[in-house]
XYZ file of C-alpha atoms in Angstrom:
751
model
C 21.160 -6.235 -25.702
C 22.542 -7.430 -22.450
C 21.529 -6.127 -18.809
C 24.656 -4.444 -18.374
C 24.153 -2.223 -21.807
C 20.364 -1.892 -20.943
C 21.625 -0.394 -17.759
C 24.237 1.897 -19.037
C 21.291 3.200 -21.072
C 18.851 3.497 -18.646
C 21.332 5.884 -16.574
C 22.807 7.701 -19.434
C 19.396 8.553 -20.912
C 18.842 12.334 -20.543
C 18.317 13.667 -17.878
C 21.557 11.324 -17.048
C 20.737 9.710 -13.551
C 17.946 9.022 -11.662
C 16.947 11.717 -9.610
C 16.015 15.600 -9.875
C 14.854 18.553 -7.377
C 11.514 19.926 -7.795
C 9.667 22.476 -6.465
C 6.686 22.206 -3.925
C 5.469 25.877 -3.953
C 4.027 27.906 -6.895
C 6.876 30.196 -8.414
C 4.592 31.694 -11.279
C 4.478 35.209 -10.303
C 7.218 37.796 -8.569
C 5.534 37.521 -5.591
C 5.758 33.717 -5.254
C 9.666 34.231 -6.154
C 9.664 37.125 -3.181
C 8.157 34.502 -0.652
C 10.325 31.772 -1.757
C 13.596 33.905 -1.693
C 14.542 37.161 -0.944
C 13.303 39.339 0.821
C 10.550 37.005 2.480
C 12.371 34.308 3.333
C 13.963 36.089 5.970
C 10.767 35.854 8.418
C 11.432 32.189 8.814
C 15.220 32.307 8.813
C 14.704 34.551 12.282
C 12.250 32.124 13.396
C 14.484 29.112 13.163
C 17.285 30.969 14.579
C 15.299 31.660 17.489
C 14.150 28.110 18.042
C 15.925 25.673 15.694
C 12.942 22.935 15.690
C 10.918 25.305 13.701
C 13.468 23.894 10.785
C 10.748 21.281 10.774
C 7.977 23.658 10.241
C 9.563 25.636 7.585
C 11.510 23.304 5.332
C 11.803 19.751 3.789
C 14.174 18.692 6.668
C 11.449 16.489 8.512
C 11.364 14.476 5.379
C 14.790 14.713 3.758
C 17.400 11.452 4.461
C 20.826 12.035 3.333
C 22.131 8.574 1.854
C 26.128 8.834 2.433
C 28.875 6.448 1.359
C 32.567 6.525 0.465
C 32.211 3.248 -1.825
C 34.522 1.502 0.464
C 32.081 -1.621 0.127
C 29.772 -1.730 -2.727
C 27.649 -4.827 -2.568
C 29.142 -7.101 -5.432
C 31.640 -4.503 -6.633
C 34.099 -3.952 -3.303
C 36.093 -0.792 -2.862
C 35.152 1.472 -5.930
C 34.897 4.815 -4.146
C 32.749 7.799 -3.266
C 32.347 8.630 -7.388
C 31.739 5.246 -8.611
C 29.174 4.343 -6.038
C 26.724 7.412 -6.774
C 24.682 5.343 -9.181
C 23.874 3.345 -6.330
C 23.225 6.103 -3.752
C 20.815 7.424 -6.706
C 19.337 4.551 -6.736
C 18.526 4.355 -2.793
C 16.944 7.803 -2.916
C 14.968 6.536 -5.657
C 13.974 3.294 -3.423
C 13.281 6.141 -0.209
C 11.043 7.977 -2.491
C 8.939 5.237 -4.548
C 8.059 3.133 -1.302
C 7.794 5.775 1.402
C 7.794 9.308 -0.452
C 10.924 10.166 1.444
C 13.088 12.666 -0.390
C 17.188 12.290 -0.396
C 20.475 13.846 -1.269
C 23.106 11.455 -2.025
C 26.004 12.200 -0.670
C 29.302 10.477 -1.720
C 32.730 11.190 0.181
C 36.153 10.824 -0.597
C 37.212 10.046 2.380
C 38.745 6.868 4.371
C 39.477 8.088 7.483
C 36.590 7.002 9.778
C 37.374 10.463 12.171
C 37.200 12.622 8.960
C 34.045 10.674 7.939
C 32.437 11.283 11.069
C 33.364 14.919 11.692
C 32.215 15.507 7.628
C 28.826 13.876 8.254
C 28.042 15.128 11.661
C 28.445 19.030 10.299
C 25.354 18.112 7.702
C 23.230 17.752 10.973
C 21.356 20.847 10.075
C 20.279 19.612 6.491
C 18.914 16.464 7.391
C 16.061 14.476 9.420
C 18.178 11.430 9.329
C 21.219 9.722 7.972
C 21.318 6.465 6.169
C 24.964 5.227 5.869
C 25.421 2.616 2.892
C 28.072 0.495 1.692
C 30.874 1.331 4.082
C 33.511 -1.280 5.060
C 33.862 -3.235 7.890
C 35.082 -2.754 10.798
C 35.061 1.134 10.408
C 31.438 1.164 9.649
C 30.499 -0.154 13.225
C 32.813 3.057 14.604
C 31.363 5.581 12.120
C 27.585 4.859 12.876
C 28.599 4.387 16.732
C 29.948 7.776 16.754
C 27.306 9.781 14.527
C 24.932 8.014 16.522
C 26.162 9.798 19.822
C 26.965 13.107 18.001
C 23.553 13.394 16.231
C 20.423 14.033 17.353
C 18.450 12.670 14.458
C 18.448 8.831 13.152
C 21.577 7.372 12.081
C 21.189 4.267 10.521
C 23.624 1.789 8.679
C 21.445 -0.112 6.410
C 23.899 -2.906 5.478
C 24.225 -3.911 8.652
C 20.712 -3.561 10.479
C 18.436 -4.117 7.119
C 19.529 -7.529 6.529
C 19.044 -8.273 10.557
C 15.790 -7.139 10.487
C 14.300 -8.384 7.390
C 15.533 -11.602 8.243
C 14.289 -11.689 11.567
C 10.898 -11.412 10.626
C 11.527 -14.461 8.340
C 13.075 -16.356 11.528
C 9.932 -15.641 13.698
C 7.621 -16.735 11.011
C 9.864 -19.748 9.897
C 10.361 -20.928 13.560
C 6.274 -20.837 14.182
C 5.971 -23.019 10.650
C 8.311 -25.654 11.965
C 7.150 -25.359 15.659
C 10.562 -24.353 17.534
C 11.129 -21.392 19.873
C 13.656 -18.874 19.988
C 15.372 -19.727 23.275
C 16.150 -23.120 21.927
C 17.057 -22.781 18.638
C 20.622 -23.169 17.693
C 21.856 -20.687 15.125
C 25.013 -20.888 12.633
C 26.179 -18.066 11.056
C 28.625 -18.306 7.701
C 30.259 -14.820 7.948
C 31.333 -12.534 10.420
C 31.385 -9.354 8.727
C 29.077 -6.207 9.397
C 25.856 -7.849 8.309
C 26.549 -10.707 9.944
C 27.496 -9.467 13.395
C 24.491 -7.033 13.118
C 22.235 -10.085 12.385
C 23.535 -11.907 15.291
C 22.894 -9.220 17.671
C 19.240 -8.776 16.707
C 18.540 -12.416 16.878
C 19.301 -12.009 20.598
C 17.265 -8.820 20.740
C 14.100 -11.381 19.361
C 15.026 -13.993 22.046
C 17.777 -16.152 20.837
C 20.000 -17.190 23.410
C 23.844 -15.967 23.028
C 25.182 -19.333 24.045
C 23.340 -20.872 20.988
C 25.011 -18.527 18.241
C 28.016 -20.010 16.761
C 29.601 -18.011 14.257
C 32.310 -18.674 11.759
C 34.454 -16.225 9.349
C 36.569 -17.743 6.573
C 39.136 -18.738 8.747
C 36.370 -21.168 11.138
C 34.451 -20.706 14.281
C 35.229 -17.471 16.435
C 36.798 -19.318 19.552
C 38.610 -17.976 22.439
C 41.592 -19.907 21.147
C 42.030 -17.986 18.125
C 40.976 -14.377 19.959
C 43.914 -15.253 22.450
C 46.119 -15.433 19.305
C 44.928 -12.231 18.294
C 43.154 -13.235 14.880
C 39.958 -11.286 15.698
C 38.944 -7.644 16.213
C 37.182 -5.857 19.176
C 33.605 -6.374 17.268
C 34.013 -10.311 17.342
C 34.400 -10.455 21.193
C 30.805 -10.832 22.105
C 30.191 -14.038 19.693
C 33.540 -15.414 20.691
C 32.661 -19.161 21.932
C 34.838 -21.440 24.643
C 34.494 -24.429 22.173
C 36.880 -26.563 19.969
C 38.128 -24.979 16.915
C 36.586 -25.984 13.975
C 35.067 -25.272 10.254
C 31.969 -24.373 8.957
C 30.940 -27.905 9.080
C 31.643 -28.124 12.571
C 29.148 -24.860 13.328
C 26.376 -26.193 11.078
C 26.324 -29.672 12.653
C 23.029 -29.740 14.674
C 22.227 -26.032 14.069
C 18.270 -25.166 13.706
C 19.010 -22.610 11.607
C 22.156 -21.457 9.125
C 22.265 -17.817 8.190
C 24.809 -17.054 5.351
C 26.442 -13.719 4.817
C 29.434 -14.682 3.313
C 30.151 -15.942 0.104
C 28.437 -18.094 -2.653
C 28.821 -21.952 -2.682
C 30.189 -22.713 0.407
C 27.474 -24.861 2.022
C 27.254 -28.479 0.685
C 24.553 -30.525 0.788
C 26.428 -32.680 3.172
C 26.391 -29.627 5.908
C 22.435 -29.399 5.202
C 21.849 -33.068 6.153
C 23.899 -32.758 8.992
C 21.103 -29.830 10.849
C 18.833 -30.271 13.058
C 14.899 -31.374 11.628
C 13.151 -29.124 9.695
C 16.107 -26.726 9.298
C 15.764 -23.163 8.492
C 18.343 -21.927 5.878
C 18.878 -17.784 5.032
C 21.501 -18.128 2.619
C 21.878 -14.470 1.697
C 25.191 -14.011 -0.259
C 24.344 -12.118 -3.648
C 24.491 -12.936 -6.493
C 25.224 -16.366 -5.681
C 23.850 -17.948 -2.062
C 25.912 -20.329 -0.054
C 23.753 -22.819 -1.206
C 21.426 -23.038 -4.088
C 17.427 -22.964 -3.544
C 16.917 -26.368 -5.459
C 20.064 -28.087 -3.994
C 19.302 -27.279 -0.300
C 15.405 -28.649 -0.870
C 16.787 -31.652 -2.473
C 19.445 -32.525 0.553
C 16.896 -33.320 2.566
C 12.920 -35.300 2.916
C 11.737 -33.065 5.849
C 10.832 -29.467 5.308
C 13.779 -27.231 4.586
C 12.454 -23.547 4.810
C 14.785 -21.624 2.394
C 15.156 -17.784 2.173
C 17.940 -16.007 -0.057
C 18.812 -12.246 -1.321
C 17.314 -13.295 -4.945
C 14.338 -12.093 -6.283
C 13.953 -15.333 -8.553
C 13.498 -17.603 -5.476
C 10.833 -17.760 -2.777
C 11.424 -15.650 0.418
C 13.919 -12.737 -0.684
C 15.695 -11.186 2.037
C 15.192 -7.469 0.434
C 16.496 -4.551 2.495
C 13.580 -2.473 1.119
C 11.226 -3.889 3.115
C 12.854 -2.077 6.018
C 14.545 1.155 5.650
C 12.022 3.143 3.736
C 9.415 2.735 6.319
C 11.619 2.338 9.450
C 12.900 5.934 8.315
C 9.012 7.107 7.638
C 7.977 6.181 10.872
C 11.103 7.520 12.582
C 11.027 11.044 10.874
C 7.221 11.318 11.631
C 7.711 11.474 15.335
C 10.870 13.537 14.839
C 12.842 10.439 16.613
C 16.297 11.563 17.929
C 17.592 7.534 16.725
C 16.567 4.475 15.586
C 16.695 2.191 18.463
C 16.460 -1.504 19.055
C 12.852 -1.413 19.910
C 12.160 0.223 16.977
C 13.776 -2.237 15.003
C 12.059 -5.188 16.889
C 8.828 -3.667 16.080
C 9.503 -3.197 12.236
C 10.143 -6.948 12.412
C 7.254 -8.099 13.815
C 5.251 -5.865 12.012
C 6.617 -7.303 9.061
C 6.203 -10.930 10.108
C 2.394 -10.181 11.183
C 1.986 -9.038 7.514
C 3.174 -12.150 5.783
C 0.261 -14.104 7.863
C -2.523 -11.634 6.004
C -4.022 -12.274 2.860
C -2.247 -10.820 -0.002
C -4.017 -8.333 -2.012
C -4.675 -9.212 -6.042
C -2.284 -6.156 -7.340
C 0.768 -7.721 -5.394
C 0.055 -11.294 -6.852
C -0.256 -9.916 -10.328
C 2.922 -8.139 -9.954
C 4.788 -11.283 -9.303
C 3.416 -13.169 -12.004
C 0.563 -14.383 -10.181
C 2.411 -16.811 -8.266
C 0.860 -18.156 -5.036
C 1.469 -15.681 -2.183
C -0.065 -17.512 0.865
C 1.672 -17.751 4.547
C 3.791 -20.942 4.681
C 7.439 -21.965 4.095
C 7.518 -20.497 0.274
C 6.046 -17.185 1.853
C 7.637 -15.848 5.096
C 7.923 -11.862 4.607
C 5.428 -9.700 2.583
C 6.883 -8.222 -0.696
C 8.154 -4.828 -1.660
C 5.263 -3.605 -3.653
C 2.888 -4.764 -1.323
C 1.610 -0.968 -0.009
C 0.502 -2.297 3.380
C 4.110 -2.555 4.648
C 4.415 1.124 4.872
C 1.032 1.369 6.888
C 2.305 -1.572 9.120
C 5.714 -0.954 9.375
C 5.687 2.839 9.875
C 2.961 2.888 12.070
C 5.026 -0.034 14.375
C 8.342 2.188 14.342
C 6.437 5.263 15.210
C 4.655 3.736 18.017
C 7.866 1.852 19.479
C 9.837 5.400 19.318
C 7.017 7.048 21.630
C 7.078 4.076 24.208
C 10.549 4.177 23.923
C 10.753 7.521 24.675
C 13.088 8.686 21.605
C 10.129 10.468 19.714
C 10.146 14.661 20.023
C 6.832 14.690 18.559
C 3.420 12.257 19.148
C 1.239 11.033 16.588
C -2.222 9.465 17.167
C -1.802 6.091 15.463
C -5.312 5.912 13.779
C -5.084 9.205 11.919
C -1.583 8.434 11.347
C -2.711 5.586 9.221
C -4.757 7.688 7.225
C -1.716 10.162 6.875
C 0.320 7.686 5.351
C -2.421 6.362 3.081
C -2.726 10.024 1.644
C 1.031 9.527 1.101
C 0.476 6.642 -1.140
C -2.463 7.929 -3.132
C -5.505 10.277 -3.244
C -7.938 7.480 -3.767
C -7.019 5.610 -0.343
C -7.044 8.941 1.592
C -10.678 9.209 0.339
C -11.860 5.844 0.930
C -10.887 6.279 4.481
C -13.516 8.883 4.885
C -15.990 6.504 3.754
C -14.835 3.213 5.539
C -14.453 5.091 8.822
C -18.198 5.970 8.517
C -18.817 2.704 7.574
C -17.179 1.209 10.579
C -19.271 3.506 13.088
C -22.221 1.171 12.000
C -21.662 -1.842 9.760
C -24.556 -3.103 7.724
C -25.606 -6.444 6.132
C -24.204 -6.358 2.473
C -25.047 -9.291 0.564
C -22.498 -10.549 -2.062
C -24.671 -12.208 -5.149
C -21.272 -13.856 -6.311
C -20.594 -15.480 -2.932
C -18.623 -18.617 -3.984
C -16.042 -16.662 -5.753
C -12.550 -16.756 -4.200
C -12.023 -12.964 -4.490
C -15.536 -12.378 -2.989
C -14.577 -14.569 -0.069
C -11.521 -12.738 0.693
C -13.176 -9.448 0.322
C -15.742 -10.748 2.795
C -13.150 -11.478 4.896
C -11.780 -8.109 4.940
C -15.152 -6.603 5.634
C -15.629 -8.430 8.807
C -12.377 -8.400 10.185
C -12.054 -4.640 9.609
C -15.668 -4.159 10.871
C -16.838 -2.160 7.758
C -19.462 -4.323 6.792
C -21.599 -7.860 7.549
C -21.094 -9.588 4.708
C -24.014 -12.415 3.359
C -22.331 -14.933 0.576
C -24.684 -16.014 -1.606
C -23.233 -19.171 -3.517
C -22.728 -23.299 -2.801
C -22.192 -23.796 0.795
C -19.581 -26.444 0.043
C -17.344 -24.387 -2.138
C -17.155 -21.611 0.138
C -16.088 -23.576 3.136
C -13.499 -25.349 1.172
C -11.954 -21.877 0.203
C -12.028 -20.708 3.459
C -10.003 -23.904 4.634
C -7.889 -24.072 1.711
C -6.622 -19.835 2.420
C -6.000 -20.507 5.421
C -8.512 -17.737 6.466
C -9.762 -17.309 9.988
C -13.746 -16.680 9.140
C -17.204 -17.932 9.735
C -19.292 -17.126 6.504
C -22.797 -16.247 6.704
C -24.026 -18.643 3.503
C -27.323 -18.256 1.633
C -27.146 -21.280 -0.542
C -29.723 -21.089 -3.566
C -29.280 -25.041 -3.909
C -30.090 -26.098 -0.207
C -32.062 -23.305 1.721
C -35.486 -22.685 2.031
C -36.041 -20.036 -0.487
C -40.432 -19.532 -0.896
C -40.724 -16.343 0.533
C -38.072 -14.780 -1.752
C -39.718 -16.799 -4.415
C -43.354 -15.284 -3.486
C -41.989 -11.999 -3.135
C -40.434 -11.872 -6.470
C -43.477 -13.167 -8.143
C -45.497 -10.536 -6.342
C -43.454 -7.863 -7.753
C -42.890 -8.946 -11.802
C -46.066 -10.963 -12.080
C -47.791 -8.307 -13.981
C -44.152 -8.239 -16.207
C -44.642 -11.367 -17.416
C -43.454 -13.952 -14.882
C -45.050 -16.580 -13.627
C -44.775 -18.153 -9.636
C -42.525 -21.266 -11.220
C -40.223 -18.917 -12.854
C -39.867 -16.722 -9.963
C -38.964 -20.069 -8.125
C -36.488 -20.760 -10.731
C -34.999 -17.576 -10.944
C -34.202 -16.994 -6.646
C -32.734 -20.665 -7.247
C -30.522 -20.080 -10.802
C -29.690 -16.405 -10.556
C -27.953 -15.136 -7.390
C -28.551 -11.619 -8.798
C -32.748 -12.031 -8.435
C -31.944 -13.565 -5.015
C -29.774 -10.947 -3.594
C -32.207 -8.246 -4.649
C -35.096 -9.734 -3.286
C -33.287 -10.284 -0.180
C -32.304 -6.507 -0.089
C -36.192 -5.608 -1.107
C -37.431 -7.800 1.828
C -35.263 -6.121 4.225
C -33.352 -9.228 5.108
C -29.844 -7.241 3.822
C -29.067 -3.539 3.751
C -26.933 -3.514 0.514
C -25.978 -5.514 -2.286
C -22.930 -6.100 -4.467
C -22.533 -8.030 -7.799
C -20.991 -7.969 -11.406
C -17.840 -9.792 -10.727
C -18.492 -12.434 -12.953
C -21.497 -11.067 -14.934
C -21.413 -7.997 -17.599
C -22.808 -5.038 -16.316
C -26.316 -4.952 -18.316
C -27.072 -8.221 -16.763
C -25.754 -7.623 -13.120
C -27.926 -4.648 -13.128
C -31.024 -5.429 -14.741
C -32.442 -7.764 -11.320
C -31.978 -5.130 -8.593
C -33.855 -2.450 -11.392
C -36.568 -5.031 -11.731
C -37.162 -5.879 -8.189
C -35.342 -2.829 -5.760
C -35.772 0.127 -8.238
C -35.129 3.950 -8.148
C -35.742 6.065 -5.079
C -38.455 7.689 -4.691
C -37.076 10.891 -5.651
C -35.426 9.628 -8.498
C -36.475 8.135 -11.935
C -33.053 6.839 -13.297
C -29.650 5.714 -11.790
C -26.493 6.366 -12.890
C -22.765 5.084 -12.666
C -20.109 7.424 -11.183
C -16.444 7.193 -10.560
C -14.356 9.167 -8.589
C -10.972 9.991 -9.767
C -8.021 11.004 -7.413
C -5.339 13.007 -8.699
C -2.676 14.257 -6.237
C -3.835 17.459 -5.851
C -7.656 17.234 -6.069
C -10.706 14.768 -6.847
C -13.284 14.604 -8.966
C -16.501 12.568 -9.683
C -17.561 11.879 -13.370
C -21.377 10.907 -14.168
C -23.104 9.475 -15.791
C -20.168 7.141 -17.398
C -21.866 3.330 -17.192
C -25.923 3.483 -17.680
C -27.704 6.223 -19.397
C -27.117 6.357 -23.221
C -28.298 9.828 -24.215
C -30.282 11.583 -21.005
C -32.130 14.502 -21.558
C -31.684 17.785 -19.452
C -33.978 16.512 -16.921
C -31.879 13.693 -16.500
C -28.951 15.169 -16.507
C -30.120 17.472 -13.639
C -31.149 14.648 -11.794
C -27.844 12.855 -12.021
C -26.193 15.862 -10.808
C -28.206 15.944 -7.986
C -27.288 12.344 -6.800
C -23.572 12.405 -7.504
C -23.297 15.883 -5.452
C -24.883 13.828 -2.453
C -22.588 11.003 -3.129
C -19.547 13.555 -3.237
C -20.939 14.683 0.340
C -20.320 11.304 1.676
C -16.844 11.651 0.839
C -16.773 14.690 2.747
C -16.471 16.762 -0.443
C -18.708 19.520 -1.014
C -19.718 19.742 -4.706
C -18.949 22.229 -7.231
C -20.863 20.884 -10.624
C -20.177 21.584 -13.834
C -22.398 20.549 -16.985
C -19.739 19.650 -19.738
C -19.881 20.267 -23.546
C -17.702 21.549 -26.035
C -19.213 25.019 -26.026
C -18.790 27.680 -23.051
C -22.034 29.362 -22.262
C -23.443 29.817 -25.439
C -20.690 30.296 -27.704
C -22.157 27.426 -29.882
C -26.136 27.151 -29.844
C -28.101 23.808 -31.011
C -29.732 20.843 -29.589
C -26.611 19.158 -27.919
C -25.383 22.750 -26.017
C -28.910 23.642 -24.948
C -29.195 20.324 -23.323
C -26.840 20.970 -20.235
C -27.308 24.529 -20.272
C -30.819 23.813 -19.362
C -29.745 21.267 -17.220
C -27.682 23.386 -15.046
C -30.479 26.237 -14.995
C -33.234 23.396 -13.358
C -30.836 22.959 -10.540
C -30.470 26.659 -10.097
C -34.056 27.559 -10.420
C -36.230 24.499 -9.809
C -33.922 22.748 -7.451
C -32.611 25.682 -5.578
C -29.333 23.451 -4.699
C -27.106 24.864 -2.287
C -24.104 23.816 -4.180
C -22.546 26.035 -7.117
C -23.494 24.632 -10.604
C -23.001 26.164 -14.057
C -22.690 25.119 -17.740
C -22.769 24.297 -20.280
C -18.609 24.681 -20.341
C -15.768 22.754 -21.884
C -13.722 20.415 -19.781
C -10.939 22.515 -19.159
C -12.843 25.814 -18.489
C -14.371 23.704 -15.719
C -11.358 22.255 -13.941
C -8.426 25.064 -14.663
C -8.857 28.091 -11.863
C -7.112 30.518 -14.526
C -9.476 30.079 -17.577
C -12.608 30.399 -15.095
C -11.256 33.689 -13.472
C -9.578 35.158 -16.108
C -11.907 34.343 -19.043
C -15.430 33.571 -17.593
C -14.997 35.756 -13.898
C -19.281 35.535 -14.172
C -19.414 31.965 -13.970
C -21.373 30.576 -10.960
C -18.098 28.498 -10.193
C -15.407 30.430 -7.958
C -13.548 27.450 -7.685
C -12.567 24.549 -10.358
C -15.673 22.271 -10.520
C -15.103 18.633 -8.911
C -18.308 16.950 -10.123
C -18.190 16.703 -13.964
C -21.501 15.909 -15.538
C -21.038 14.258 -19.110
C -23.503 15.128 -21.886
C -23.787 11.405 -22.897
C -22.697 8.146 -21.867
C -20.376 7.902 -25.139
C -18.272 11.167 -23.561
C -18.576 9.953 -19.941
C -17.153 6.863 -20.648
C -14.439 7.950 -22.959
C -13.383 10.885 -20.941
C -13.062 8.873 -17.359
C -11.030 6.439 -18.822
C -8.705 8.969 -20.846
C -8.413 10.706 -17.265
C -7.571 7.570 -15.434
C -4.994 6.183 -18.055
C -3.452 9.247 -19.500
C -3.882 11.868 -16.527
C -2.691 8.866 -13.931
C -5.809 9.043 -12.102
C -6.663 6.622 -9.265
C -10.263 5.239 -9.881
C -13.062 4.400 -7.320
C -16.038 2.924 -8.730
C -18.344 2.725 -10.567
C -20.893 3.890 -7.913
C -24.303 3.486 -8.517
C -26.757 6.438 -7.492
C -30.502 6.819 -7.994
C -31.455 3.172 -6.526
C -34.157 2.855 -3.634
C -31.529 0.881 -1.702
C -27.943 0.591 -1.712
C -26.671 -1.630 -4.813
C -23.324 -1.520 -6.603
C -22.364 -3.356 -9.641
C -18.835 -4.231 -10.028
C -16.795 -4.436 -13.195
C -15.243 -7.729 -14.449
C -11.630 -8.433 -13.141
C -11.979 -5.895 -9.785
C -9.696 -6.873 -7.076
C -10.438 -7.531 -3.524
C -9.976 -3.954 -2.630
C -12.249 -2.640 -5.260
C -15.026 -5.282 -3.630
C -13.894 -3.859 -0.312
C -14.326 -0.214 -1.211
C -17.505 -0.357 -2.811
C -19.045 -2.536 0.220
C -17.892 0.168 2.335
C -19.707 2.958 -0.079
C -22.785 0.477 -0.101
C -22.755 0.431 4.022
C -22.912 4.527 4.043
C -25.291 4.674 1.670
C -27.429 2.353 3.837
C -26.724 4.543 7.083
C -27.922 7.277 5.815
C -30.956 5.650 4.272
């Protein structure tokens, strides 16, 4: 089936379209409905009537954007009218929601007259927190945006103009840095003089390009004073008119450092590229066919040609989705009255800076494991990089506050945490731990220190002040990875093949000599098994915590620290715990990695340690021991075990948190079942610490919750060790390593 037919099916399948409206409050009882509508709704209405700003407090206005179009200039389709543009506008709403959690009403107007368009949209001001204008033809789009910005006290943003300008501006900043040219001296030629081209040229001036160094061409040639005097140009071109001889695109391009194409496919030749200055920068952004093909431009010259297009199948795609969701997010969150030039520049600079940072593994995987490292073929981040939300929205909010257009102030550190919470509950939970870790970073030894992921994770730990990483591994390999990846990092390395390790061998020998290990074997182990070396370093106090497991199976990674470090004084067993984060709650699942068939005492001990772990995440534990039985409904050895574990915690340990069991999983987590059927339970709210009866149930349970329930997982986290040790899963990403390092640091702080 063709792409066109796939798209028709995609949009036609029930329910038709791509968006729906859902409620955000409970509507399950008559009282709920009375609060949502009549008579209760009168109270907030009266408050808003007294103070219009309270609409942001009582309604969704502050997170609602109107995507408005008349369909007069739909990308690649032309003037197809408002009705036909609706699939595009719905799609725009999908992008707002997907990337920045912003709600959208798409508004398609059957209006051609700019005056009527402005009057209609302006009258919608009470509904929205911002207006995104889309696919409106030039020159009417200039008048419409300018008038609406004047008449409305909310952000109005024509993405076709400013989106391309901001994203390509970020690419320009980085491209110039790579070829060692500065903004004030570069000559820029524009192929195209429409809405996007004029907005981009204006924005480049805001970044620092000198006006006299910009030459713009439309289909008839260079915009010159001679052509203006003949009445060939409209008022929006006046600022780009140059007092130069008339000429065509080839004349404009000759000698230029930068070519910006926002016109039509195939109009730039290799000869034109060869006429440009050394190491030219070419942004050929016509879609679907660029002004010159990627391979064609690269092959035109022998020096560096930095190339960007609007296509996703080539490097450096200038994609507006890198801009508008995050710009609006920052603007809405400070209730900005407009999106001004300072906010646009801040967005471009934030995008440029982010492209210079190490790219998360999840982003690399999402783009087919292609190399994503700052350079000529990676100038700007990818849209699926969640960090764009944090960096760009924060920069925009900051610029809005500093430029005086924000009606609300945000504290930028806490604002970033708020944004992380919008992306996912797991980021919000990890921020609690990472903030604690940053208060007092500890030494974390990384047993697989010469693995590339581990090295990149160590860079993040160090740069973010989470931990002081110690890398166990081959010094030459570690240093070569740092150089190859362009990392600004001086690693602390323990090289088993070169460093003096006799004291560690002696310590391991003393620990294990009555377990069958000779002095020679101990020396060999610290040289050849990084897990033994890292374990002894922690045991000796030369490191505060340990991470391993990235390249080992779980059992072989866990064995050395168990043998050398052992369990805590008040623990006989260790257990593996996963934090599962859902949109509205978190649960801790234990034991899911270590103990195959724990007895009641072991289950009670696991629950104690897991409750302590929950408190490190600022979660007050409510413990449920799970079974297929509810409070004695089945009586056998299997159901007595969790029942006895719950009794042990209550009676012998006198814990200061609620605990109950045995109970079925739905009883533990569904409030209506707890209150309605089992009101006698010690749990007055659903459990957030789930203790499984055995390893088989625990491992199956947490994986089903993660995969089918859509939970985000943090872990596995080991509890019960004498000193902090955590065993990663094979294939974990850099963020997983950093997260567990943060947990280990907090463990070490408490010890």
